[in-house]
mmCIF file of C-alpha atoms in Angstrom:
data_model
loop_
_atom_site.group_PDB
_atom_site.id
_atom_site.type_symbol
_atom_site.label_atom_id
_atom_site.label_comp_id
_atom_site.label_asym_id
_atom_site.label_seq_id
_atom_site.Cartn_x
_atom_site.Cartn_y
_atom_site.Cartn_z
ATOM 1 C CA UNK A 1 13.177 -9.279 -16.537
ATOM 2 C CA UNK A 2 10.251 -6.892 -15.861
ATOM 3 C CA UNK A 3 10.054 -5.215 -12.658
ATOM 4 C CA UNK A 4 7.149 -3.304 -10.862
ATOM 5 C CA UNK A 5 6.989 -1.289 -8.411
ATOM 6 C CA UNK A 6 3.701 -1.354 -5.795
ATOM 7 C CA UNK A 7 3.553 1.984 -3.493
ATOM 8 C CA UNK A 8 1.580 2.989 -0.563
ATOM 9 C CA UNK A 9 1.687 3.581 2.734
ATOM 10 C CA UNK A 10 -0.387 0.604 3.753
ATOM 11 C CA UNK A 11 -1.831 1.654 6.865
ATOM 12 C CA UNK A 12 -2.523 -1.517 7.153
ATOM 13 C CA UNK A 13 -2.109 -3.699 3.802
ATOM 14 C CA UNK A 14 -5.556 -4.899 3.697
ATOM 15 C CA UNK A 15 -6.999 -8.004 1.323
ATOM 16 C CA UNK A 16 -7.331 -5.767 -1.589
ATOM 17 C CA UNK A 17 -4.315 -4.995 -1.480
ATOM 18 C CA UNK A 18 -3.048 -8.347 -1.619
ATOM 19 C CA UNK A 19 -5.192 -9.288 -4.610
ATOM 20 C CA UNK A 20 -3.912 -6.715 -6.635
ATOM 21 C CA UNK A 21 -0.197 -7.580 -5.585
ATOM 22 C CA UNK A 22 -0.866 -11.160 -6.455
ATOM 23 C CA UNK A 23 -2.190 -10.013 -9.975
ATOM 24 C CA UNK A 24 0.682 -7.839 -10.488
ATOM 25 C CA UNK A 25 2.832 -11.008 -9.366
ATOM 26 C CA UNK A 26 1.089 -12.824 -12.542
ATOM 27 C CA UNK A 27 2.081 -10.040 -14.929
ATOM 28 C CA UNK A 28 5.478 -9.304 -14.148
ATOM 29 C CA UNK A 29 8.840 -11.611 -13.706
ATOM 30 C CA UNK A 30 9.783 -9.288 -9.879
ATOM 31 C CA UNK A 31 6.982 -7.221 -7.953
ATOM 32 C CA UNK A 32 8.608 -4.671 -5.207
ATOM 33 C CA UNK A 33 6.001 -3.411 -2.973
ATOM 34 C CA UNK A 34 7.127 -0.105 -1.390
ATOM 35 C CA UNK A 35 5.732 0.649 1.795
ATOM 36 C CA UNK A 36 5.995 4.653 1.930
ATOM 37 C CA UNK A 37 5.585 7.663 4.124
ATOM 38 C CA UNK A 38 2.884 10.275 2.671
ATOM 39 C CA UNK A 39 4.560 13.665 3.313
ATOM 40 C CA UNK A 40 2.834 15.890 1.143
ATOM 41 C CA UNK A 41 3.904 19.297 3.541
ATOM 42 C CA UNK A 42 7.272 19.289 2.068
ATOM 43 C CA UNK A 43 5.311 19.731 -1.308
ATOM 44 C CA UNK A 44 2.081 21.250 -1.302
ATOM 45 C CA UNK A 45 1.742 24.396 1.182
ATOM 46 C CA UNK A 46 -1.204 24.025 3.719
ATOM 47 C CA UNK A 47 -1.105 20.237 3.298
ATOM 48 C CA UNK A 48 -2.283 18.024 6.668
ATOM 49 C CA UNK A 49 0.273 15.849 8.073
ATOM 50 C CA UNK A 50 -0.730 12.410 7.170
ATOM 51 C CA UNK A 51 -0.633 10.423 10.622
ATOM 52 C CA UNK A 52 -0.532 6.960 10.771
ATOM 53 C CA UNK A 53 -2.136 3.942 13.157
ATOM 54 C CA UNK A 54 1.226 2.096 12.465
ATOM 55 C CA UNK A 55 4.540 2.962 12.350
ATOM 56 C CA UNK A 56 6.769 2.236 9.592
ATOM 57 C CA UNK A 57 8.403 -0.839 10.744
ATOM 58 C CA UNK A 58 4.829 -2.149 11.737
ATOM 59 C CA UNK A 59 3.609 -1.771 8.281
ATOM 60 C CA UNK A 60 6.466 -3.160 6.487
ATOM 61 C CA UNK A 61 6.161 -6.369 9.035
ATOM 62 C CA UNK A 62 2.279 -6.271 8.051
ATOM 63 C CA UNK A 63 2.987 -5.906 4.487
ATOM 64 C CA UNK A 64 5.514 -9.280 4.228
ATOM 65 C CA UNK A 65 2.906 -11.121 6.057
ATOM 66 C CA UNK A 66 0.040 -10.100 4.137
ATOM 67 C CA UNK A 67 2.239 -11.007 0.971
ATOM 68 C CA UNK A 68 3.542 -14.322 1.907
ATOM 69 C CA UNK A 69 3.156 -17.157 -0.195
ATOM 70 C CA UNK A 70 3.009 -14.465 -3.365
ATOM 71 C CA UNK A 71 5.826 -15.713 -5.607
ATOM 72 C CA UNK A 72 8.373 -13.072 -7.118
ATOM 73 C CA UNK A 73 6.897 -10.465 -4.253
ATOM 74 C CA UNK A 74 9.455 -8.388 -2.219
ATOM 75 C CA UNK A 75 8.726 -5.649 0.608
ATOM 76 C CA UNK A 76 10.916 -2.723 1.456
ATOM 77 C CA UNK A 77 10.063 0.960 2.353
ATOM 78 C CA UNK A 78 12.071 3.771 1.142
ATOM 79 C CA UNK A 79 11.680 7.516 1.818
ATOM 80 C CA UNK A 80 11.690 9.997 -0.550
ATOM 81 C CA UNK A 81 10.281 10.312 -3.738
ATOM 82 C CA UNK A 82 8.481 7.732 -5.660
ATOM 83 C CA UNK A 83 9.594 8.597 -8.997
ATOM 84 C CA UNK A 84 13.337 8.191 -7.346
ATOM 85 C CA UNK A 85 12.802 4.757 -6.103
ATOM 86 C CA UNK A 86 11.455 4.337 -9.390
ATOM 87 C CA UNK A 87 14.591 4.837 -10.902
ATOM 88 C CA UNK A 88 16.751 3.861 -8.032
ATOM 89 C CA UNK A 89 15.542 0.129 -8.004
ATOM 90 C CA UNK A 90 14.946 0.194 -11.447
ATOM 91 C CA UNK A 91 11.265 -0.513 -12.185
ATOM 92 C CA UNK A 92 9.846 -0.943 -15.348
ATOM 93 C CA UNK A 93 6.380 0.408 -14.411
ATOM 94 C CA UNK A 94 4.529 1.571 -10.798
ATOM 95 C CA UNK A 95 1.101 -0.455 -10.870
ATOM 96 C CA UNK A 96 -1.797 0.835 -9.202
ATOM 97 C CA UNK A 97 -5.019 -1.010 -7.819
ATOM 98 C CA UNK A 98 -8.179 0.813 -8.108
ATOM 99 C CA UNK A 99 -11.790 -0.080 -6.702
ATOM 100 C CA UNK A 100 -13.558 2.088 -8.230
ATOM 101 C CA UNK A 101 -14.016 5.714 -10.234
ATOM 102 C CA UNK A 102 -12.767 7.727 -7.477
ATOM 103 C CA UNK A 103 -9.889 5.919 -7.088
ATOM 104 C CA UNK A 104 -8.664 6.103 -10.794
ATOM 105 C CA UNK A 105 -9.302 9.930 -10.583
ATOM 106 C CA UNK A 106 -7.417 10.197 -7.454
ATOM 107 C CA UNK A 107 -4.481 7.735 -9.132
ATOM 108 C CA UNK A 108 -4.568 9.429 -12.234
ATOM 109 C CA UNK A 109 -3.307 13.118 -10.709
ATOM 110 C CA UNK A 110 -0.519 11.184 -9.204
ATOM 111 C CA UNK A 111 0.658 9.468 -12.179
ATOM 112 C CA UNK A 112 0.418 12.537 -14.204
ATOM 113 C CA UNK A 113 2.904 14.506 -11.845
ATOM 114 C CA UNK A 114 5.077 11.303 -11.447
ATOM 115 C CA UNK A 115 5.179 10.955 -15.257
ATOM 116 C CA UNK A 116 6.088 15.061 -15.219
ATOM 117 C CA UNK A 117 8.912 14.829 -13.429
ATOM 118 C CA UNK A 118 9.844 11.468 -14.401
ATOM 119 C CA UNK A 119 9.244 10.338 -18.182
ATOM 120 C CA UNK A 120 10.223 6.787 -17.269
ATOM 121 C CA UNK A 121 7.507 6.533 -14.651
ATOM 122 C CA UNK A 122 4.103 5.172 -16.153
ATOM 123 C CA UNK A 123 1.463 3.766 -14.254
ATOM 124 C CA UNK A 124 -0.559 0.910 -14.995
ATOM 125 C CA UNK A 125 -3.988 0.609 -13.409
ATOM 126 C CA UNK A 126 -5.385 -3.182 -11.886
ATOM 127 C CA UNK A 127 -8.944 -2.922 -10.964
ATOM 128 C CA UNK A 128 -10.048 -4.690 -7.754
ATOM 129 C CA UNK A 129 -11.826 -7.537 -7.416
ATOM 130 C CA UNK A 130 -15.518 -6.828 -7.149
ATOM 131 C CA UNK A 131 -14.976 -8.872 -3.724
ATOM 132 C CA UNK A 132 -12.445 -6.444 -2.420
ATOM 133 C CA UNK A 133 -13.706 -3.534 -3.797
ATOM 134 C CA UNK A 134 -15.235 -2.202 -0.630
ATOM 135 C CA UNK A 135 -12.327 -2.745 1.689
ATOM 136 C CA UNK A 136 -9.947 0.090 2.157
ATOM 137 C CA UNK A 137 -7.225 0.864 4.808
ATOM 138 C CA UNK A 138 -9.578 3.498 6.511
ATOM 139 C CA UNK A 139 -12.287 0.546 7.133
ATOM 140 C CA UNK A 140 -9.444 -1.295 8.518
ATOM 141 C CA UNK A 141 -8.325 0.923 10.665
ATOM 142 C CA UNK A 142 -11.720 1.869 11.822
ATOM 143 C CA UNK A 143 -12.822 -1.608 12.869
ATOM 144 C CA UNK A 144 -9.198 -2.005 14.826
ATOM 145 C CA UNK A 145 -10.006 1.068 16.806
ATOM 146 C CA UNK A 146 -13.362 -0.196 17.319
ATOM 147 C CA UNK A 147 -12.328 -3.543 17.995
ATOM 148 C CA UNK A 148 -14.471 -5.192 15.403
ATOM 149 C CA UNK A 149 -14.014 -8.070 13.281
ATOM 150 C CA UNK A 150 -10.984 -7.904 10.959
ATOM 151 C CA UNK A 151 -12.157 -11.003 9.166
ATOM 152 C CA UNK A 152 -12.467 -10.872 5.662
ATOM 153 C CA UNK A 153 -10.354 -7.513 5.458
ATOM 154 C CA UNK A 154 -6.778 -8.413 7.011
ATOM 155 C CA UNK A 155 -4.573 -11.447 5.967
ATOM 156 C CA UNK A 156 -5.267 -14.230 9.175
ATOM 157 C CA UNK A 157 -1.405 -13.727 10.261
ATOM 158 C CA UNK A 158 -2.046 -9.880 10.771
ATOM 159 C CA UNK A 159 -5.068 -10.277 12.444
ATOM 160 C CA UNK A 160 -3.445 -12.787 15.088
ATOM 161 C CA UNK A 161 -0.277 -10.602 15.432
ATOM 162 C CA UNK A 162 -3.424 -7.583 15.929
ATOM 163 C CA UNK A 163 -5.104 -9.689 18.384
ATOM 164 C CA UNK A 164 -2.217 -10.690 20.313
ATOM 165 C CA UNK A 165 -0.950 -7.089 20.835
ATOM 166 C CA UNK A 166 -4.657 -5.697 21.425
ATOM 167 C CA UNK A 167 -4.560 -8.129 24.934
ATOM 168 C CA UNK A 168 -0.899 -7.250 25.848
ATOM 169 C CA UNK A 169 -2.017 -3.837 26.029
ATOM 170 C CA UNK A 170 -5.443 -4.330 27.557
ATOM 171 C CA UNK A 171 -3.224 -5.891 30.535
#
C-alpha cells in the first residue's frame, strides 16, 4: 500500500490545494494531509515568526472540509518535524503542488534539507492546474480580511462556515 504524505500549514486550504490532493489521491492507495505549524525560529537564527489568520484546530476543520468527498484522503496535524512524521506515519513519499517556477525553487530547498537529514524522505512535485495556478493562501487570506468574494478560491463548505462566523462577530 503506498502512502503519501501532503504538508502545509494551510492557512486556509484553498482550491489548489484540493486539486493537487485529489491528484495525489489518484496516484497513491492512502493520502495523509498534514496540517503543520511553520516554526522556522527554532531553526534558522533571525527567522520571523510565521503568524497565522487561523488557528490550528481551525485549519485542520478547514482542511477535512475542503477534502471531503476525496477518497483514500485523511487530515491530521502533527508538530514537529516533517521528516519525523515522515517516518512516524510511515509515508512512502511527501508530494508537493507547485504553480509555478517560484514555487518549485522554493520546494526544491526544502526537499533537499528534508532528504539531508532524512534519506527516506523524497519529494515528488504535482503541478497545478493552470485554473488554480493563481490562487494561493495569501490571496485567500487577503480577500477574507477584505471581505471579498471567496468564490472560486475556498471549497463552498468553508466559505459558509467563513460567512457564518464573519456575521457572529459583526454582531
Amino acid at each position: 500500500m503506498s502512502r503519501a504524505l501532503i504538508p502545509g500549514s494551510f492557512d486556509p486550504m484553498t482550491l489548489g490545494h484540493r486539486q493537487v490532493i485529489a491528484a495525489a489521491a489518484e496516484i497513491f492507495d492512502e493520502v495523509i494531509v498534514v496540517v503543520m505549524n511553520n516554526d522556522m525560529t527554532k531553526y534558522v537564527k533571525d527567522a520571523k515568526v510565521k503568524e497565522y489568520l487561523f488557528d490550528t484546530e481551525q485549519r485542520v476543520e478547514i482542511a477535512r472540509l475542503t477534502c471531503e468527498g476525496i477518497p483514500g484522503v485523511q487530515v491530521i496535524t502533527k508538530g514537529g518535524l516533517l521528516i519525523d512524521a515522515f517516518d512516524q506515519l510511515g509515508a512512502d513519499v511527501i508530494v508537493k503542488g507547485v504553480r509555478n517556477e517560484s514555487d518549485f525553487a522554493y520546494e526544491q530547498i526544502h526537499a533537499a534539507w528534508n532528504l539531508a537529514h532524512n534519506p527516506r524522505a523524497k519529494t515528488m512535485y504535482l503541478p497545478s492546474d493552470p485554473a488554480y495556478a493563481h490562487i494561493s493562501s495569501t490571496l485567500a487570506r487577503e480577500r477574507i480580511q477584505k471581505g471579498e468574494s471567496l468564490e472560486g478560491v475556498l471549497a463552498e463548505r468553508v466559505i459558509q462556515k467563513i460567512e457564518s462566523n464573519r456575521k457572529i462577530t459583526d454582531l
